[in-house]
CSV table of C-alpha atoms and ligand atoms in Angstrom, one decimal:
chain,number,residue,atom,x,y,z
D,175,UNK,CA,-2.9,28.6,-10.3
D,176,UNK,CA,-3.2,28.8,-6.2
D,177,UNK,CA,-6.8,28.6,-5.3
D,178,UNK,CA,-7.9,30.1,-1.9
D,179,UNK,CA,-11.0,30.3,-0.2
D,180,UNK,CA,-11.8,32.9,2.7
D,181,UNK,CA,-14.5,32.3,4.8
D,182,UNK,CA,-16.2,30.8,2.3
D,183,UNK,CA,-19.6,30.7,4.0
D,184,UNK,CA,-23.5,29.3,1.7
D,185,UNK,CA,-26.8,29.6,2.9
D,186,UNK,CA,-29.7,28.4,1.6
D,187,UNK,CA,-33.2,29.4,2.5
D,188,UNK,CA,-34.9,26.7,4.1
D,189,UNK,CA,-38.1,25.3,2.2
D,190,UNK,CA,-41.3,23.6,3.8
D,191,UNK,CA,-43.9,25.0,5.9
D,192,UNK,CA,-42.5,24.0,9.2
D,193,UNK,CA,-38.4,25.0,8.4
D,194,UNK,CA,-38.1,29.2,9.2
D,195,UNK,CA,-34.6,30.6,8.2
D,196,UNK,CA,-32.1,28.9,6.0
D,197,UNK,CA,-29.6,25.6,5.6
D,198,UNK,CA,-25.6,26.4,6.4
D,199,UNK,CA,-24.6,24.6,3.6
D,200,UNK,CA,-20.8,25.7,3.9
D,201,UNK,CA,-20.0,27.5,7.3
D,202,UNK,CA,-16.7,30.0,7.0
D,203,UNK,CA,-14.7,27.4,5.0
D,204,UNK,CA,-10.9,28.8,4.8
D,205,UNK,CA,-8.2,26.8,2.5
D,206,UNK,CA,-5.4,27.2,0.0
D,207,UNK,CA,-4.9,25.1,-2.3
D,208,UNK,CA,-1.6,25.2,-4.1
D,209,UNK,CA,-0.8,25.9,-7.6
D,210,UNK,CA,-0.8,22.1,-9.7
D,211,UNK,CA,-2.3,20.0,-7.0
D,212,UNK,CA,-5.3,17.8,-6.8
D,213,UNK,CA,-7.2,18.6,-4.4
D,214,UNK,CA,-9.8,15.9,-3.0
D,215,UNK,CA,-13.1,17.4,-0.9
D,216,UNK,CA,-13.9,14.5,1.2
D,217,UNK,CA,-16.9,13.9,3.3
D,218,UNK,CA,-20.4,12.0,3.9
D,219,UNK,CA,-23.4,13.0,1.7
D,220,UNK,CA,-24.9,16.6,2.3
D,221,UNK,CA,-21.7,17.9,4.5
D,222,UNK,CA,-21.2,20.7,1.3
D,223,UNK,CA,-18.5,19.6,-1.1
D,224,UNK,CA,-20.2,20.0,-4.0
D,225,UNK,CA,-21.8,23.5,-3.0
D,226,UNK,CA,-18.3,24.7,-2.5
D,227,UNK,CA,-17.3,22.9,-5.9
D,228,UNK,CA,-20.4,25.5,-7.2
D,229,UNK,CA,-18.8,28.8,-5.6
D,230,UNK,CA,-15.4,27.8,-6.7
D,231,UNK,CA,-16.8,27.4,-10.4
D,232,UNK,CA,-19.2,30.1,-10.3
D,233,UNK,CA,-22.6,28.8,-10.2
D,234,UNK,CA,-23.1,29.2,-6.8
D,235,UNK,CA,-22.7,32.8,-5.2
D,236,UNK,CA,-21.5,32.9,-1.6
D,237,UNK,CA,-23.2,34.0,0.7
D,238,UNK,CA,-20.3,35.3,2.6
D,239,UNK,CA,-16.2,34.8,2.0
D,240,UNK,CA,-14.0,35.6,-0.8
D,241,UNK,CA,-12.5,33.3,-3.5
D,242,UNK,CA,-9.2,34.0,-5.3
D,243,UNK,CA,-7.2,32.6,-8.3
D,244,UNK,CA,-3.9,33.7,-7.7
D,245,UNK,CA,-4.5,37.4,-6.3
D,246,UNK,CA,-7.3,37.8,-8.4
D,247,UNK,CA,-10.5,38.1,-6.6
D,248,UNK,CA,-12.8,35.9,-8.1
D,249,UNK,CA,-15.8,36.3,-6.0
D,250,UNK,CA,-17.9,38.1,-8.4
D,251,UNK,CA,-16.8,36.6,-11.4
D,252,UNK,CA,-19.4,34.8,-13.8
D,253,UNK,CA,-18.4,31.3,-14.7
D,254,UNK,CA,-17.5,31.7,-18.5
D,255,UNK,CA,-14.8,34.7,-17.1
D,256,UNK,CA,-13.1,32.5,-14.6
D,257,UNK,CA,-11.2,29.9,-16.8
D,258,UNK,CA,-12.9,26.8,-15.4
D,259,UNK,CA,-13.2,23.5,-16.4
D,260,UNK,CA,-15.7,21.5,-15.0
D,261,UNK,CA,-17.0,17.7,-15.5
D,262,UNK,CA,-20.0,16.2,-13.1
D,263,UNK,CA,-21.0,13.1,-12.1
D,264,UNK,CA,-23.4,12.6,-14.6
D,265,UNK,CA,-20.9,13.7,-17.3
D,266,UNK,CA,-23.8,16.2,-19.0
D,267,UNK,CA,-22.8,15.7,-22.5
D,268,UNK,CA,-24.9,16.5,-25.5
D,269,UNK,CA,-26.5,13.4,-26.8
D,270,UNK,CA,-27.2,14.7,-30.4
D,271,UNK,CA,-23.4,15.9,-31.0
D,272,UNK,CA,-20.6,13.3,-31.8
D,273,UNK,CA,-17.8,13.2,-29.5
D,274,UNK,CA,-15.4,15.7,-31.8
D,275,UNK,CA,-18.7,18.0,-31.5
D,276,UNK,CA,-19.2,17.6,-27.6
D,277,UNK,CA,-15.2,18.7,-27.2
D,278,UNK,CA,-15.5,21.5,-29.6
D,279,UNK,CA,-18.7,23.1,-28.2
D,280,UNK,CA,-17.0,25.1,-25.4
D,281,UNK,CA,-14.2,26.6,-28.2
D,282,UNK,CA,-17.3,27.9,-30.6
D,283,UNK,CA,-18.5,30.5,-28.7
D,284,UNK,CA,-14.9,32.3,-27.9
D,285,UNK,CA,-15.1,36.0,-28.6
D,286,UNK,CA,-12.9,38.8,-29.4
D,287,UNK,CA,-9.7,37.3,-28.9
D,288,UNK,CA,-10.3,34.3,-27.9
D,289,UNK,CA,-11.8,33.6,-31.0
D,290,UNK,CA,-10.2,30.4,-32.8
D,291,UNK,CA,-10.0,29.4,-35.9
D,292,UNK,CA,-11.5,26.4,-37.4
D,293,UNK,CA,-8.1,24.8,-37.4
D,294,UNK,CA,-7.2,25.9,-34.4
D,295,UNK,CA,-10.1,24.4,-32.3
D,296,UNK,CA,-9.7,21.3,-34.3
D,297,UNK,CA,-5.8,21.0,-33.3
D,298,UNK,CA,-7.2,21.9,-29.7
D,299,UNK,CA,-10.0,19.5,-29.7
D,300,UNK,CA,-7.7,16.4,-30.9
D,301,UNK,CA,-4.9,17.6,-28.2
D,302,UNK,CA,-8.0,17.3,-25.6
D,303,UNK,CA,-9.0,13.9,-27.0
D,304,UNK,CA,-5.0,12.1,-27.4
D,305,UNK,CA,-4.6,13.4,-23.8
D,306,UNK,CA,-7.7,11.1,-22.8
D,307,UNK,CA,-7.2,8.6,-25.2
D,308,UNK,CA,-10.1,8.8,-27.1
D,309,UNK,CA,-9.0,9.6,-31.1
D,310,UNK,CA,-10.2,6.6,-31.8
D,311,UNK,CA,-14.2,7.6,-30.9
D,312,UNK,CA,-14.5,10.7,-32.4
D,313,UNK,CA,-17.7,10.3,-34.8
D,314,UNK,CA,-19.4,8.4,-32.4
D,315,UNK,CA,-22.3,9.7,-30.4
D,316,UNK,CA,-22.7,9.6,-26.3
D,317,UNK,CA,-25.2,6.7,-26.2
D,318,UNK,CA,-22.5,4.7,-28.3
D,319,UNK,CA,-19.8,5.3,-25.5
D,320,UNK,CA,-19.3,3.1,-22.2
D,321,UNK,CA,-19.5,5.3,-18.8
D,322,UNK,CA,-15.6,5.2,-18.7
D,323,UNK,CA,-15.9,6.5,-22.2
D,324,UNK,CA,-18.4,9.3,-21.6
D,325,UNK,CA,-16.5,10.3,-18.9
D,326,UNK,CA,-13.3,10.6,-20.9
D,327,UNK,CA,-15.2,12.9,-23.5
D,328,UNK,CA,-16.4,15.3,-20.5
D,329,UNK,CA,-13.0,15.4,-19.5
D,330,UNK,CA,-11.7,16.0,-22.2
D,331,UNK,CA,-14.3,18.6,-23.1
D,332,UNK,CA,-13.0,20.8,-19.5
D,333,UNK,CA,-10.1,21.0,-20.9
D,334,UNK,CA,-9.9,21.9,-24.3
D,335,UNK,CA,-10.3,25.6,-23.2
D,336,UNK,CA,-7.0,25.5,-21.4
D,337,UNK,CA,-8.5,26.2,-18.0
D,338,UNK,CA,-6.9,27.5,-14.7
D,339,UNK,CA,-8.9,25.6,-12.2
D,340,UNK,CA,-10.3,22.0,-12.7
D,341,UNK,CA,-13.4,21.0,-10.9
D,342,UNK,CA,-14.5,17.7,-10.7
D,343,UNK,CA,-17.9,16.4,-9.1
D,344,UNK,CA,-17.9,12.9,-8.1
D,345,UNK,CA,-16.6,12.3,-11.2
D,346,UNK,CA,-16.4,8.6,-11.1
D,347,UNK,CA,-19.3,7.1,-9.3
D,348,UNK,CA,-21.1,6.2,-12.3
D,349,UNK,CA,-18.4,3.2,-13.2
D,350,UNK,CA,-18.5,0.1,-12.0
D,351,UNK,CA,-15.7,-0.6,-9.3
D,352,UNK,CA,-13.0,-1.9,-11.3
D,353,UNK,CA,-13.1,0.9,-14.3
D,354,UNK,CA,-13.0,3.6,-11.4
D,355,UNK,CA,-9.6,2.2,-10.0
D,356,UNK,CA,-8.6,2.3,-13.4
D,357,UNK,CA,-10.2,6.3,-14.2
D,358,UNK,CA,-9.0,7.4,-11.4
D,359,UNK,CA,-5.4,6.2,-12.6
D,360,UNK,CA,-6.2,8.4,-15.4
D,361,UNK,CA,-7.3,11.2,-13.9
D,362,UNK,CA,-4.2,11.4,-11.7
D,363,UNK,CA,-2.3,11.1,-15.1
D,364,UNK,CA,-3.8,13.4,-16.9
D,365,UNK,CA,-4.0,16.1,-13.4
D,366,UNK,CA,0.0,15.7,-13.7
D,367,UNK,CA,1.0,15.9,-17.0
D,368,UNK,CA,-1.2,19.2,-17.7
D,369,UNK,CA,-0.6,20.6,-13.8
D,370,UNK,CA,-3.8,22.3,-13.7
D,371,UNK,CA,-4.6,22.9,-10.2
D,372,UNK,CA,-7.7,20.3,-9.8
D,373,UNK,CA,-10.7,19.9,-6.9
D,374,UNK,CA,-11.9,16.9,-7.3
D,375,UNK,CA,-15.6,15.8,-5.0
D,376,UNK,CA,-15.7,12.5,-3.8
D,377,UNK,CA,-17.5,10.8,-0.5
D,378,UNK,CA,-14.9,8.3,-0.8
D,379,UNK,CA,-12.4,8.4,0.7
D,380,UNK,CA,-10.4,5.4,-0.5
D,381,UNK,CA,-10.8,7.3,-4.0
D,382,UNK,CA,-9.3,10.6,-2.6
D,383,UNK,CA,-6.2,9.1,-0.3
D,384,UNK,CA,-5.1,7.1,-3.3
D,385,UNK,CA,-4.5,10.1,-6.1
D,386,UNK,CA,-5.0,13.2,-4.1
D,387,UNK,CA,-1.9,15.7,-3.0
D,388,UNK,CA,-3.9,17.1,-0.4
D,389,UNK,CA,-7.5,16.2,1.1
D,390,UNK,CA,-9.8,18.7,3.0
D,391,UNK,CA,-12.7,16.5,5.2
D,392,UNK,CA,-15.9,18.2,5.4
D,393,UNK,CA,-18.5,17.7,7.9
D,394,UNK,CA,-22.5,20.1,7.9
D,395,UNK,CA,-20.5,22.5,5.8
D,396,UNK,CA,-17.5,23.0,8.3
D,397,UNK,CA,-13.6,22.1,7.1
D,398,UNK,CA,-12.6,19.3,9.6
D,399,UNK,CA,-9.1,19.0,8.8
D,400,UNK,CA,-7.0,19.7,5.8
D,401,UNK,CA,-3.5,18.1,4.9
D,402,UNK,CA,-1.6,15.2,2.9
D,403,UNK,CA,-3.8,12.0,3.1
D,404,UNK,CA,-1.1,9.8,4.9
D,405,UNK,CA,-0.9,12.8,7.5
D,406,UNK,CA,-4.6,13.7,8.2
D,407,UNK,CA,-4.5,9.4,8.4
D,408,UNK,CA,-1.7,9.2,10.8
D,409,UNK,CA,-2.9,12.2,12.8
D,410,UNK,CA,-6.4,13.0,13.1
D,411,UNK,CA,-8.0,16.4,14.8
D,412,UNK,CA,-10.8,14.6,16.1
D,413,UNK,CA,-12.7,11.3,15.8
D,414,UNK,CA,-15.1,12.3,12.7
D,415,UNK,CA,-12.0,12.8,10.7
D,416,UNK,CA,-10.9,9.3,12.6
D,417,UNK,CA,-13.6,7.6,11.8
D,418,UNK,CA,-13.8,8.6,8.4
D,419,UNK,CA,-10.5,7.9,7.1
D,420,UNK,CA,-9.3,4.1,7.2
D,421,UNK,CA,-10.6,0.7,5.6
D,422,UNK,CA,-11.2,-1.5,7.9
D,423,UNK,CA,-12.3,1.5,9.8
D,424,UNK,CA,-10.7,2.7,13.1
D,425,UNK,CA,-12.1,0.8,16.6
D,426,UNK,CA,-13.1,2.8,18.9
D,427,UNK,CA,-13.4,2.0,22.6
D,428,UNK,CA,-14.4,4.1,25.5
D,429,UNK,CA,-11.8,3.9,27.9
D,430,UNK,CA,-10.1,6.0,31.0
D,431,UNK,CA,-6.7,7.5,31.8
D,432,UNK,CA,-5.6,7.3,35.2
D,433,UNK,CA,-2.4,8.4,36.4
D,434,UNK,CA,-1.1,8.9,32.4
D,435,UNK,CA,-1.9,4.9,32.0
D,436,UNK,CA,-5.0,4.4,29.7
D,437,UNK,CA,-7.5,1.8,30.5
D,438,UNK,CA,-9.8,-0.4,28.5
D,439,UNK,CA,-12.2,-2.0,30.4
D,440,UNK,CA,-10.6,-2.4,33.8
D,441,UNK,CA,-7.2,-2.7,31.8
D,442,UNK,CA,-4.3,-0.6,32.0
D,443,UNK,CA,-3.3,-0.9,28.1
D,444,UNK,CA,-0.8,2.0,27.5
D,445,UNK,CA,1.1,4.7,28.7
D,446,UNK,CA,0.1,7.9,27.4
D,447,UNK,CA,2.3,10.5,28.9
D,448,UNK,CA,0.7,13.9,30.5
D,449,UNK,CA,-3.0,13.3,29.8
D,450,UNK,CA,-4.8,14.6,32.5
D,451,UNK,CA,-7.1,12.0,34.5
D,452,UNK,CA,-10.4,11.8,32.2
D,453,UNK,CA,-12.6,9.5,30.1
D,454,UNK,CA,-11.8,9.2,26.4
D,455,UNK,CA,-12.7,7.7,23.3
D,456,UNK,CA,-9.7,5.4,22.4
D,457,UNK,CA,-9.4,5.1,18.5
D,458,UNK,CA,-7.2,2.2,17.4
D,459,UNK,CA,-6.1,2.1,14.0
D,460,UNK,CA,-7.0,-1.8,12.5
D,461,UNK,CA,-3.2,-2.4,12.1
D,462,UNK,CA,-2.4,-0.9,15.9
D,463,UNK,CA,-2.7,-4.3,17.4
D,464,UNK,CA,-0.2,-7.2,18.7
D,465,UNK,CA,-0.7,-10.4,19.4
D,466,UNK,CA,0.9,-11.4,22.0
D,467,UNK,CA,0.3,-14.3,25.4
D,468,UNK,CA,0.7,-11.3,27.7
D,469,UNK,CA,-0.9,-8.4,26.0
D,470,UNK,CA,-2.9,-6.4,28.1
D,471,UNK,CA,-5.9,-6.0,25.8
D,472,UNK,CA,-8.0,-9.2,26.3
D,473,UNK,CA,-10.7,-9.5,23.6
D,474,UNK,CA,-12.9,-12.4,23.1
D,475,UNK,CA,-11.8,-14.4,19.4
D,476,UNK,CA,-14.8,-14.9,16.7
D,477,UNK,CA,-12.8,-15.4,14.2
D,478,UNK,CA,-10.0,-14.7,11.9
D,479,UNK,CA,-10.1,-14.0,7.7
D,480,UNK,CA,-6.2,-14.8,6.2
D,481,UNK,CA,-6.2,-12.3,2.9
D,482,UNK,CA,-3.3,-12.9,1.4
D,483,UNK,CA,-0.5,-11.6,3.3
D,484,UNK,CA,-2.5,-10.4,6.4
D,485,UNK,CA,-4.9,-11.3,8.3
D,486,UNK,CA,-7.9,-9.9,9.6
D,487,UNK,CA,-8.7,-10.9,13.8
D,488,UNK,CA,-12.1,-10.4,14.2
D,489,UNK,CA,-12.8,-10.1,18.2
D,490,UNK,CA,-15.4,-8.7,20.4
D,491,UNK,CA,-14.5,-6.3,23.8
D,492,UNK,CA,-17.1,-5.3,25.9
D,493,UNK,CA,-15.9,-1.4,26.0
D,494,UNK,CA,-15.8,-1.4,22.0
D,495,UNK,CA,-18.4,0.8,20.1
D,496,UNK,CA,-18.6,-1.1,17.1
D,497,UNK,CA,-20.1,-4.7,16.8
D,498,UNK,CA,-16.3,-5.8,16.5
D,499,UNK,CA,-13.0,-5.0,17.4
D,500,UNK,CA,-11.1,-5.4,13.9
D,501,UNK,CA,-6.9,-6.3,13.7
D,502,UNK,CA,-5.0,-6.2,11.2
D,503,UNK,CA,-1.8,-8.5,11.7
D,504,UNK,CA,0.9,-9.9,9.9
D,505,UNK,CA,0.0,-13.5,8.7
D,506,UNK,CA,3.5,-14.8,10.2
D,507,UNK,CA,2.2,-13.6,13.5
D,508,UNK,CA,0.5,-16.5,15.8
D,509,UNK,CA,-3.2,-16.7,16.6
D,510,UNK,CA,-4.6,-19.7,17.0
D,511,UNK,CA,-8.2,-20.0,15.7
D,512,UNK,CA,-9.6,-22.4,18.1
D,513,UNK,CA,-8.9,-19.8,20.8
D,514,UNK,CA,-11.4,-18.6,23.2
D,515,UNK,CA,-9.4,-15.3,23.4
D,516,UNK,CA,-7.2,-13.3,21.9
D,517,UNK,CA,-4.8,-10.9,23.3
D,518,UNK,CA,-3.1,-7.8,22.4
D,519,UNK,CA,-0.3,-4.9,23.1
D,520,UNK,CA,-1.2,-1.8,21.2
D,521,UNK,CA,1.2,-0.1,18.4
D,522,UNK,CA,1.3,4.1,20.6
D,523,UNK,CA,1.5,5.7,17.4
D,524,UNK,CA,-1.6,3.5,16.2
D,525,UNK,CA,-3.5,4.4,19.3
D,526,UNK,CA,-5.4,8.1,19.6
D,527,UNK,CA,-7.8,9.6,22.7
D,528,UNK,CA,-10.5,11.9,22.0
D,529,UNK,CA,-12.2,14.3,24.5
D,530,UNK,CA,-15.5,12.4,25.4
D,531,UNK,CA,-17.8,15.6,24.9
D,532,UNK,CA,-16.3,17.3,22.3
D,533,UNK,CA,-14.4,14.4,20.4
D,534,UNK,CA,-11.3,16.5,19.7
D,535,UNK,CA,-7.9,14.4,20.4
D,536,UNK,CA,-6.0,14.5,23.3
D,537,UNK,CA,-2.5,15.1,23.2
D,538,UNK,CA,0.3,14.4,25.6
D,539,UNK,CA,1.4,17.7,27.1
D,540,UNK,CA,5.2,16.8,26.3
D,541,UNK,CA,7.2,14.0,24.3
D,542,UNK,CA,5.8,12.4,22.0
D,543,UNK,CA,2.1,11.7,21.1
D,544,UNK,CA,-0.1,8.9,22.7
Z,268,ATP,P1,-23.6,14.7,-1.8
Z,268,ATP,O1,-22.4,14.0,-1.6
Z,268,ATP,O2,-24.9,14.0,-1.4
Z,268,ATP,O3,-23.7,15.3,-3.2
Z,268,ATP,P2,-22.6,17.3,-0.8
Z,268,ATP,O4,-21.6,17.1,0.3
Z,268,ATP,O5,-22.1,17.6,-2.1
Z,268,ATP,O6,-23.6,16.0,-0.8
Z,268,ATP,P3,-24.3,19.6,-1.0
Z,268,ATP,O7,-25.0,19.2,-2.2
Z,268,ATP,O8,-23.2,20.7,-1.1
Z,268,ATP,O9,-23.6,18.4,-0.2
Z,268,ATP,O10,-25.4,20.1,0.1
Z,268,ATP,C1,-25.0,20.6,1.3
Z,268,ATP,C2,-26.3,21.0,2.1
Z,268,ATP,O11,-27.0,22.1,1.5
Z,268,ATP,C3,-27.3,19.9,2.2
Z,268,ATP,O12,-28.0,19.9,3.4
Z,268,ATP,C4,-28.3,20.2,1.1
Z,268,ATP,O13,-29.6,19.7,1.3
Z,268,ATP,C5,-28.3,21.7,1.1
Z,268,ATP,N1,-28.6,22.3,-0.2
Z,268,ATP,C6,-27.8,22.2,-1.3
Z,268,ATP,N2,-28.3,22.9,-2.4
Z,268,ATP,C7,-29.4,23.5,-1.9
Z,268,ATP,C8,-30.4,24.4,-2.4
Z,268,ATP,N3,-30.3,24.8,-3.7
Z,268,ATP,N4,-31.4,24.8,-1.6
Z,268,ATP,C9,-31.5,24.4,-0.3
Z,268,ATP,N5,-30.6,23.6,0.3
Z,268,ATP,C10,-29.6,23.1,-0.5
């Protein structure tokens, strides 16, 4: 089921004595998400994921926009009519029903014909719980269950009423770190072997590059950039979206082009084609740098961390932003610790400009981009 959102647009009114008017919580959000996908809404805390999450299921009604399910117009739908399946954070299970009972609940009120038989739900509620993996834990109640558990059973409970759309709010922040790599496995399992189309809420985004199809980063209520996670990584709109994506996150420098050859510092560091002259915010990607004797980038060595394979250079440059510039290089490539600097060539498709007032890239006129 293709999802789209038009304009998709939520205020709030704005409470206190001292706030007048209201809170944008989503401003004119437009999107498609196509049918079987999982979807990840991506973005820091309060930028409006899981308000859109709300007008998507139903519980929140938008204050401007349109939603559709295929070509059905949603908008004014209630929840129960739109064929939803949701699962929060907190998992919001009953505590004094067993885990069969939890699963079942949504089937029992099914009307006209809907309605199931006592059979049928219980064929549909064990379907629900072998797809999750949790037969086993059927009599027990939620305060018996580990998080990972719980959040199996809610899962499992969104979809026992064969829904169109899945919706899932920060679904896995209540596990500890290693049963959320494992979850979110899961989830990405159980999203493709049912291929209902899934929006799933996250703030991070390590969580949503690694199982989503698509990502949309949101930032005060406004879609930054949409697209595959390797391409929103590889090519970012502006430096929020930048910034966001990428762990070690992106270094960013303030720099100058002159003559289409960027400078760092008083460095020319690369050639960036057209680009008129201007200041810039240079974003380089962690694993954008080269060592090398001659490279044009001079950055003062504090130290280096060998993890596994790579290794991490961790330098300082006067023109960086951050407290350190941060490389990412091969461990076969030569730095040698007891070095008072370190120098580097720069990767061009690792290395992005941004406008310095507005932040949106810069892009090369013609060729290729800097
Ligand atoms: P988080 O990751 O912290 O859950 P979020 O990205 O999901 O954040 P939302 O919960 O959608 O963000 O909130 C977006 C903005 O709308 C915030 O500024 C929030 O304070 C505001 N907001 C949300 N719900 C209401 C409400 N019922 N009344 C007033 N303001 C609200």
């Amino acid at each position: 089921m293709k999802i789209v959102l038009e304009n998709l647009t939520k205020k709030f009114p704005a409470r206190g004595k001292k706030s007048q008017g209201y809170v944008t919580a989503v401003d004119n959000f437009t999107c498609e998400i196509p049918d079987g996908e999982l979807v990840g809404l991506l973005g820091p805390s309060g930028c409006g994921k899981s308000t859109t999450l709300n007008m998507i299921c139903g519980l929140e009604k938008p204050t401007g926009g349109k939603i559709f399910f295929g070509s059905e117009d949603v908008t004014a739908l209630s929840p129960e009519l739109r064929g939803v399946g949701m699962v929060f954070q907190n998992y919001a299970l009953y505590p004094h029903l067993n885990v069969k009972e939890n699963i079942q609940f949504p089937l029992e009120n099914l009307k006209g014909k809907d309605k199931l038989t006592k059979k049928e739900m219980e064929s549909r509620v064990m379907e629900a719980a072998r797809l999750v993996q949790i037969e086993d834990l059927m009599d027990r109640k939620p305060r018996e269950l580990s998080g990972g558990q719980q959040q199996r059973v809610a899962i499992a409970r969104a979809l026992v009423k064969y829904p169109r759309v899945l919706l899932l709010d920060e679904p896995l922040s209540n596990l500890d770190a290693r049963l959320r790599l494992q979850t979110r496995e899961e989830i990405r399992k159980i999203q493709k072997k049912t291929g209902i189309t899934t929006v799933f809420v996250t703030h991070d985004q390590d969580e949503a590059m690694s199982i989503c199809d698509r990502i949309a980063v949101m930032k005060s209520g406004v879609l930054m950039q949409q697209g595959k996670p390797q391409e929103v990584y590889d090519d970012p709109e502006n430096l929020f979206v930048a910034r966001f994506l990428g762990i070690p996150p992106i270094n960013v420098f303030q720099g100058y082009v002159r003559s289409r050859m960027l400078f760092i510092g008083d460095a020319p560091v690369l050639s960036v084609g057209e680009v008129p002259d201007q200041e810039v915010w240079v974003g380089i990607r962690p694993e954008g740098f080269i060592p090398c004797e001659d490279g044009p980038l001079v950055c003062r060595l504090e130290r280096i961390e060998v993890m596994g394979r790579d290794i991490t250079v961790i330098s300082a440059h006067s023109a960086c932003t951050g407290p350190a510039v941060r490389s990412i290089i091969s461990g076969e490539s030569p730095v040698d610790p007891a070095a008072q600097t370190v120098q580097f060539a720069l990767k061009p498709g690792k290395v992005f400009l941004f406008q310095k007032e507005t932040e949106e890239r810069i892009r090369a006129k013609k060729g290729k981009q800097q």
